[in-house]
PDB file of C-alpha atoms in Angstrom:
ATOM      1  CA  UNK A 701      23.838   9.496  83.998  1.00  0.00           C
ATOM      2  CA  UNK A 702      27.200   8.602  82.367  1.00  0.00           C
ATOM      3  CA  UNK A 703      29.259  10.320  80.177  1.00  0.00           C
ATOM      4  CA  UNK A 704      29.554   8.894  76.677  1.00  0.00           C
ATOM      5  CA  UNK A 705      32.766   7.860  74.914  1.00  0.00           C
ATOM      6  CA  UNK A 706      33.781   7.975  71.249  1.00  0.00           C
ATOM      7  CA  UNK A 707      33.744   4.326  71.524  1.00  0.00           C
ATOM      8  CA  UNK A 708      30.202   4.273  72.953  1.00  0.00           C
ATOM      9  CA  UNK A 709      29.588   6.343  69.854  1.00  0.00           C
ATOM     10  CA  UNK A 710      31.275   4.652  66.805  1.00  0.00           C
ATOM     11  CA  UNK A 711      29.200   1.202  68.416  1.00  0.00           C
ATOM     12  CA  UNK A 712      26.476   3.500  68.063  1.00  0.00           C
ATOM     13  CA  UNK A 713      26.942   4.178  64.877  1.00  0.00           C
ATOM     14  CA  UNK A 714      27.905   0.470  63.952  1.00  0.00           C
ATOM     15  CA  UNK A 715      24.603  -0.412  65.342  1.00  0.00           C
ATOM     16  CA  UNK A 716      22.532   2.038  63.135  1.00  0.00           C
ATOM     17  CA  UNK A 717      24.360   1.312  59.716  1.00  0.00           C
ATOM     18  CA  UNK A 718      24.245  -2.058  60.184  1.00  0.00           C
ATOM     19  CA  UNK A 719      20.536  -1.998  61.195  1.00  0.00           C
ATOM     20  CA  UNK A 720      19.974   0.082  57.616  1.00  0.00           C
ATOM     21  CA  UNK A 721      21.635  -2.160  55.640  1.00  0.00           C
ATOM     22  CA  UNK A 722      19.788  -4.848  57.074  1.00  0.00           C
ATOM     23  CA  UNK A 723      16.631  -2.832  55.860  1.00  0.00           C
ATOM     24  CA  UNK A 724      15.497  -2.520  59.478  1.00  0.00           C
ATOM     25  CA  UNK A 725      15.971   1.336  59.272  1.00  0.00           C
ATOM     26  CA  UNK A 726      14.718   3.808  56.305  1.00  0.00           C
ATOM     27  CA  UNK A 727      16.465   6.849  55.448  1.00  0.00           C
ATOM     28  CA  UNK A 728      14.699   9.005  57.597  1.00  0.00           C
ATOM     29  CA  UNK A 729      15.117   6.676  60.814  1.00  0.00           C
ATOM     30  CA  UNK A 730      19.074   6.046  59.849  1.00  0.00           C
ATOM     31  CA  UNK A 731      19.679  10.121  60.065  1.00  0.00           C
ATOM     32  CA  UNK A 732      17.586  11.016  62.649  1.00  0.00           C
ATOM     33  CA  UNK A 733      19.089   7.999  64.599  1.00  0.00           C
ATOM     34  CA  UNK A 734      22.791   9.026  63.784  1.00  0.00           C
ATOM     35  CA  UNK A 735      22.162  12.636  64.467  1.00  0.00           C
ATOM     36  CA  UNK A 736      20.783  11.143  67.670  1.00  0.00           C
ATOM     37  CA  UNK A 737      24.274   9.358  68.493  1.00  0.00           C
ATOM     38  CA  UNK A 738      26.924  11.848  67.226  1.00  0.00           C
ATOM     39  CA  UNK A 739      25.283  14.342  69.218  1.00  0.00           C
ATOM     40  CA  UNK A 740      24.582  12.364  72.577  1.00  0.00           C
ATOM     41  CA  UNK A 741      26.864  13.760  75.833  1.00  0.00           C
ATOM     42  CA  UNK A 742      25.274  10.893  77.817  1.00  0.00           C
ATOM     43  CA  UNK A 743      24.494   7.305  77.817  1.00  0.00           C
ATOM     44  CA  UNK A 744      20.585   8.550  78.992  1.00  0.00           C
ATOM     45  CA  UNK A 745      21.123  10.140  75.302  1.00  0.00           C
ATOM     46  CA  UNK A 746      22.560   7.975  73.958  1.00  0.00           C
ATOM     47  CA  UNK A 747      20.194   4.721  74.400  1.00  0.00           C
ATOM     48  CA  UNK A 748      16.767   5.805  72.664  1.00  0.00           C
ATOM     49  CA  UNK A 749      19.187   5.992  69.332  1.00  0.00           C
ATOM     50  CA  UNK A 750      19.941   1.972  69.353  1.00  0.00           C
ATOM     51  CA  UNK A 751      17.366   0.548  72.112  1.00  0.00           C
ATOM     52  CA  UNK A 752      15.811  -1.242  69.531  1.00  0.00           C
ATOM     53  CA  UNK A 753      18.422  -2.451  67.445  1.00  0.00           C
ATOM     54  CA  UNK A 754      19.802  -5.634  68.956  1.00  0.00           C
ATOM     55  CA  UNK A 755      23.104  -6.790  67.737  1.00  0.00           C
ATOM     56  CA  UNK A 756      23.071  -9.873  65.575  1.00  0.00           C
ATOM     57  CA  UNK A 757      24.196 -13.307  67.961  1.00  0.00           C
ATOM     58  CA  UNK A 758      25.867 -15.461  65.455  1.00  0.00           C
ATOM     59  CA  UNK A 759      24.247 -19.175  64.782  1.00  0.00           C
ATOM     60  CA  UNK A 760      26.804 -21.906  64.950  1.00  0.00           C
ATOM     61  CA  UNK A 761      26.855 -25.200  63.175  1.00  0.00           C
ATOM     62  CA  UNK A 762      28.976 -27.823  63.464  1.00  0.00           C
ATOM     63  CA  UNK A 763      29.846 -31.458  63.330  1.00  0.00           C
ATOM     64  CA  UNK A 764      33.242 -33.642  63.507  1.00  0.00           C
ATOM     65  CA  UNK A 765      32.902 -36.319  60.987  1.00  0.00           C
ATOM     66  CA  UNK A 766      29.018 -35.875  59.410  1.00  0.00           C
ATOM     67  CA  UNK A 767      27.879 -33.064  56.803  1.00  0.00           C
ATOM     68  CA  UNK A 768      26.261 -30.043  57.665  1.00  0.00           C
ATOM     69  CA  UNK A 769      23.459 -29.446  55.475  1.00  0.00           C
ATOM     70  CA  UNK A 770      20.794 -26.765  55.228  1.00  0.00           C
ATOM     71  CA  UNK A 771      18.258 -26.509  52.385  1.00  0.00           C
ATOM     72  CA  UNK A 772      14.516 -25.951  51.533  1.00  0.00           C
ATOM     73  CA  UNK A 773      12.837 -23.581  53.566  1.00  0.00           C
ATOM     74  CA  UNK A 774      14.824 -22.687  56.636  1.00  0.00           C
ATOM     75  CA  UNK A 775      15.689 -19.285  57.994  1.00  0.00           C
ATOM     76  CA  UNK A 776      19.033 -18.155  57.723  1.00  0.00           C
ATOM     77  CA  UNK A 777      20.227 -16.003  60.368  1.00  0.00           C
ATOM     78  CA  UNK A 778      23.004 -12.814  59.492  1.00  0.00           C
ATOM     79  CA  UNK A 779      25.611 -14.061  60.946  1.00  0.00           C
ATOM     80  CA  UNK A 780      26.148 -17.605  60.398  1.00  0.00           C
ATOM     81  CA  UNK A 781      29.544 -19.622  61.037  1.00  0.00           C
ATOM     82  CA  UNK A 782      29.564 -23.723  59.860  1.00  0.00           C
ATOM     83  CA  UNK A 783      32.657 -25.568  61.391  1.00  0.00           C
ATOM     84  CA  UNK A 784      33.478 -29.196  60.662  1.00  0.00           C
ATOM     85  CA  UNK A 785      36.362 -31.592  60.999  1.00  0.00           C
ATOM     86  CA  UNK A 786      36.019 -33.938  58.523  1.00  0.00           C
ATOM     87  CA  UNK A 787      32.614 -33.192  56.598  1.00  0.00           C
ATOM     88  CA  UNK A 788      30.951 -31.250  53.798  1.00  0.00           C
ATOM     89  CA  UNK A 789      28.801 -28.137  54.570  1.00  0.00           C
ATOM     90  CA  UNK A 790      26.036 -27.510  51.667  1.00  0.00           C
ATOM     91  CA  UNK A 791      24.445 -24.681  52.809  1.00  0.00           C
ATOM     92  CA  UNK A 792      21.175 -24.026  50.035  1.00  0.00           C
ATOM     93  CA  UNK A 793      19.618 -20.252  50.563  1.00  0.00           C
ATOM     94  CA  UNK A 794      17.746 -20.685  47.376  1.00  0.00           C
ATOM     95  CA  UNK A 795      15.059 -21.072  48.465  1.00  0.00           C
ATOM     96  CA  UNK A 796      15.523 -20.117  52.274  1.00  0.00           C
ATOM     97  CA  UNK A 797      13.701 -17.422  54.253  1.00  0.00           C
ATOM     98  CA  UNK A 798      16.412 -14.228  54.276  1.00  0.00           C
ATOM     99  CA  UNK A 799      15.016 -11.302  56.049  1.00  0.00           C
ATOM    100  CA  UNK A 800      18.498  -8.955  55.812  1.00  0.00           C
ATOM    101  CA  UNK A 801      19.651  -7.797  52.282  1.00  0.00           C
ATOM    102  CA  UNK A 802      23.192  -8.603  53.862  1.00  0.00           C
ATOM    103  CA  UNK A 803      24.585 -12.132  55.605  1.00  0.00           C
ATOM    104  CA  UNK A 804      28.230 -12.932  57.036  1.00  0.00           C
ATOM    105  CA  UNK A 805      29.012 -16.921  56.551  1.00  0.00           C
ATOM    106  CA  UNK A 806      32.417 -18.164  58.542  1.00  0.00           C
ATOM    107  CA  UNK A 807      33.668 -21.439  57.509  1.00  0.00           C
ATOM    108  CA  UNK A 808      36.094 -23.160  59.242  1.00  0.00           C
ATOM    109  CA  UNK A 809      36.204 -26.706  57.406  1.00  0.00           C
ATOM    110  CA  UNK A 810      39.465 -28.725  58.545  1.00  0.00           C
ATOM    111  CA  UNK A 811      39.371 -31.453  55.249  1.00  0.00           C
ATOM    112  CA  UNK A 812      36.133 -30.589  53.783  1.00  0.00           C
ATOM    113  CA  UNK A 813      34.203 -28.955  51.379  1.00  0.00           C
ATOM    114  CA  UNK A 814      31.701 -26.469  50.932  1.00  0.00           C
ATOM    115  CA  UNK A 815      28.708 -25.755  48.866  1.00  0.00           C
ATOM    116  CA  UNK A 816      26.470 -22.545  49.085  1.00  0.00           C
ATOM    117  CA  UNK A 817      23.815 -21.739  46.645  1.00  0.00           C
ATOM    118  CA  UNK A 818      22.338 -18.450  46.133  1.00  0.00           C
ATOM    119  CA  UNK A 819      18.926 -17.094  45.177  1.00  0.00           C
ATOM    120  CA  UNK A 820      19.001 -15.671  41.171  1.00  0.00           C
ATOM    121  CA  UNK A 821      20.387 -12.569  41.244  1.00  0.00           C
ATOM    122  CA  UNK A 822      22.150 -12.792  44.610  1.00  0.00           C
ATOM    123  CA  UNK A 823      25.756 -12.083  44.804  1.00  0.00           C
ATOM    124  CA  UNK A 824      28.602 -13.431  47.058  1.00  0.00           C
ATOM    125  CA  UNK A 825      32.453 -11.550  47.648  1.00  0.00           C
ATOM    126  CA  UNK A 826      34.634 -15.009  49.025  1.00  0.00           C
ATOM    127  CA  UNK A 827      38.087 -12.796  49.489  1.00  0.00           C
ATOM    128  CA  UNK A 828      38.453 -13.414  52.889  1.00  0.00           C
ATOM    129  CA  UNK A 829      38.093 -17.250  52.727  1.00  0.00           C
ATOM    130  CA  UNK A 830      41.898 -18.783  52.924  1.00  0.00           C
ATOM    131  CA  UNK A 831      42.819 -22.374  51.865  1.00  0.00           C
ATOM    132  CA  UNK A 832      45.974 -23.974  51.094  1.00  0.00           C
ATOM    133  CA  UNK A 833      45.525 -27.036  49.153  1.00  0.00           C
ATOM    134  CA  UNK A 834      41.668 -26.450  48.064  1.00  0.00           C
ATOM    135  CA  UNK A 835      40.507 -23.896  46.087  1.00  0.00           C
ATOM    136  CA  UNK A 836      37.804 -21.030  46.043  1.00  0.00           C
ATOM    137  CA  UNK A 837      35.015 -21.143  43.058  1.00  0.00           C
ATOM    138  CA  UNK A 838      32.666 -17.876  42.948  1.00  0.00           C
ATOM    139  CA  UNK A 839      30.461 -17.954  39.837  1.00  0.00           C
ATOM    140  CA  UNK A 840      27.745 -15.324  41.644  1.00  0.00           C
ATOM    141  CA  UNK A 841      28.230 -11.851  40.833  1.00  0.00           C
ATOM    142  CA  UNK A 842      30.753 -10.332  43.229  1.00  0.00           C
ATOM    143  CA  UNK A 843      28.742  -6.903  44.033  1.00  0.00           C
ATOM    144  CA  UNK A 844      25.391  -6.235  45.120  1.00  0.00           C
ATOM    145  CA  UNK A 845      23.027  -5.483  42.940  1.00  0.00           C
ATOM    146  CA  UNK A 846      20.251  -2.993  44.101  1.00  0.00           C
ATOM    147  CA  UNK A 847      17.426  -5.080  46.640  1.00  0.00           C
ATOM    148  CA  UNK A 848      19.382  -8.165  45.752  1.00  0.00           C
ATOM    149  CA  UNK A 849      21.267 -10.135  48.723  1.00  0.00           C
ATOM    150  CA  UNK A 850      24.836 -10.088  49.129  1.00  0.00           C
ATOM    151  CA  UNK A 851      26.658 -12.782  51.313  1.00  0.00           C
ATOM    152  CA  UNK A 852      30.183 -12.311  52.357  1.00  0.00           C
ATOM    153  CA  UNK A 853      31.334 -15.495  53.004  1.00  0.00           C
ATOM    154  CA  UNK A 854      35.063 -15.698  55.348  1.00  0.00           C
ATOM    155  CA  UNK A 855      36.942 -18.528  56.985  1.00  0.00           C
ATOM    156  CA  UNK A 856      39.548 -21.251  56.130  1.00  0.00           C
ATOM    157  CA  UNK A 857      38.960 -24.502  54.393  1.00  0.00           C
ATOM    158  CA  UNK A 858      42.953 -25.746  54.271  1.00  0.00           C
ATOM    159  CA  UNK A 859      41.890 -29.200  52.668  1.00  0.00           C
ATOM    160  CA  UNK A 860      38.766 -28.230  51.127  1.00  0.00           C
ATOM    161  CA  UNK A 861      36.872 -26.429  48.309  1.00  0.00           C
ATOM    162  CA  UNK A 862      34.119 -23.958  48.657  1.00  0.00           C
ATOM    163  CA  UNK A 863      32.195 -23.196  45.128  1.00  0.00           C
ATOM    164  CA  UNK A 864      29.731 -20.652  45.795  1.00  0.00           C
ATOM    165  CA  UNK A 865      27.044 -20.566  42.886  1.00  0.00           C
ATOM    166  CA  UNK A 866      23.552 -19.073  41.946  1.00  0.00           C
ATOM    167  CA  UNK A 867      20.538 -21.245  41.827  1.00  0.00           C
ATOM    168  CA  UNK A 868      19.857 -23.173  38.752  1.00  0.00           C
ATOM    169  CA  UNK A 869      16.520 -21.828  36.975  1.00  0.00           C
ATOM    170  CA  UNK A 870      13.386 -24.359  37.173  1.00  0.00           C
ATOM    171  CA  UNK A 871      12.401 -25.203  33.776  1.00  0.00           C
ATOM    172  CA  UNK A 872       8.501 -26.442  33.967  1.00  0.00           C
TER     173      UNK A 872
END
């Protein structure tokens, strides 16, 4: 039985917001949890609070001179990170399987462009993507609406130009 640092803690912590804005946890679980972790003295204490609550690997994509492309029904993971050389990334969650109410993209697009399309209603903050001769386009609402998905979208496209958009509605 180890002693547990502040460090241990505030991971903790991280873990347990991260897993209730994810809508893994409700209210109930996310203060019973925290309570849990604030209060631990050990790491026997300390591990029922975030046992469960794996942290998110991040799903890489990349190519050197071809597009990366994702669209139709394909599951997009939380953390995501697209890097390409020379090519276009169109990533499509429109109509993509999205079980967090949160997602991190990372684009790192040498002398290419990007492309991501949100579901209606989702909405997208871009203000930590960096480019020097491309530009950044956001037409989707930059804070979250209640239930709706957010995606914050980082990264550098020097070259490049990332227009981030809501889906188009389907007239029948």
């Amino acid at each position: 039985m180890s002693a547990v640092s502040r460090l241990d803690q505030e991971r903790a912590v991280e873990l347990i917001q991260h897993a209730y804005a994810d809508g893994r946890l409700d209210p109930a679980e996310l203060e019973q949890r925290l309570e849990l972790a604030l209060t631990a003295t050990s790491s026997t204490e300390l591990r029922p609070a975030v046992a469960d609550l794996r942290e998110e690997q991040v799903v890489r994509l990349g190519s050197v001179g071809g597009n990366v492309v994702r669209t139709g029904d394909w599951l997009v993971p939380r953390r995501l990170s697209v890097d390409s050389e020379y090519g276009k990334a169109r990533l499509d969650l429109s109509r993509a399987h999205i079980p967090y109410a949160w997602i991190d993209i990372e684009l790192r697009l040498a002398y290419g462009s990007a492309t991501i399309v949100l579901p209606a209603g989702a909405s997208a903050n871009a203000d930590g993507v960096r480019t020097e001769w491309g530009r950044v386009v956001c037409r989707a609402a930059g804070r979250p609406g209640p239930g709706r998905l957010h995606v914050n979208v980082t990264g550098e496209l020097p070259y490049g130009r990332l227009t981030i958009r809501n889906a188009r509605p389907t007239h029948r």
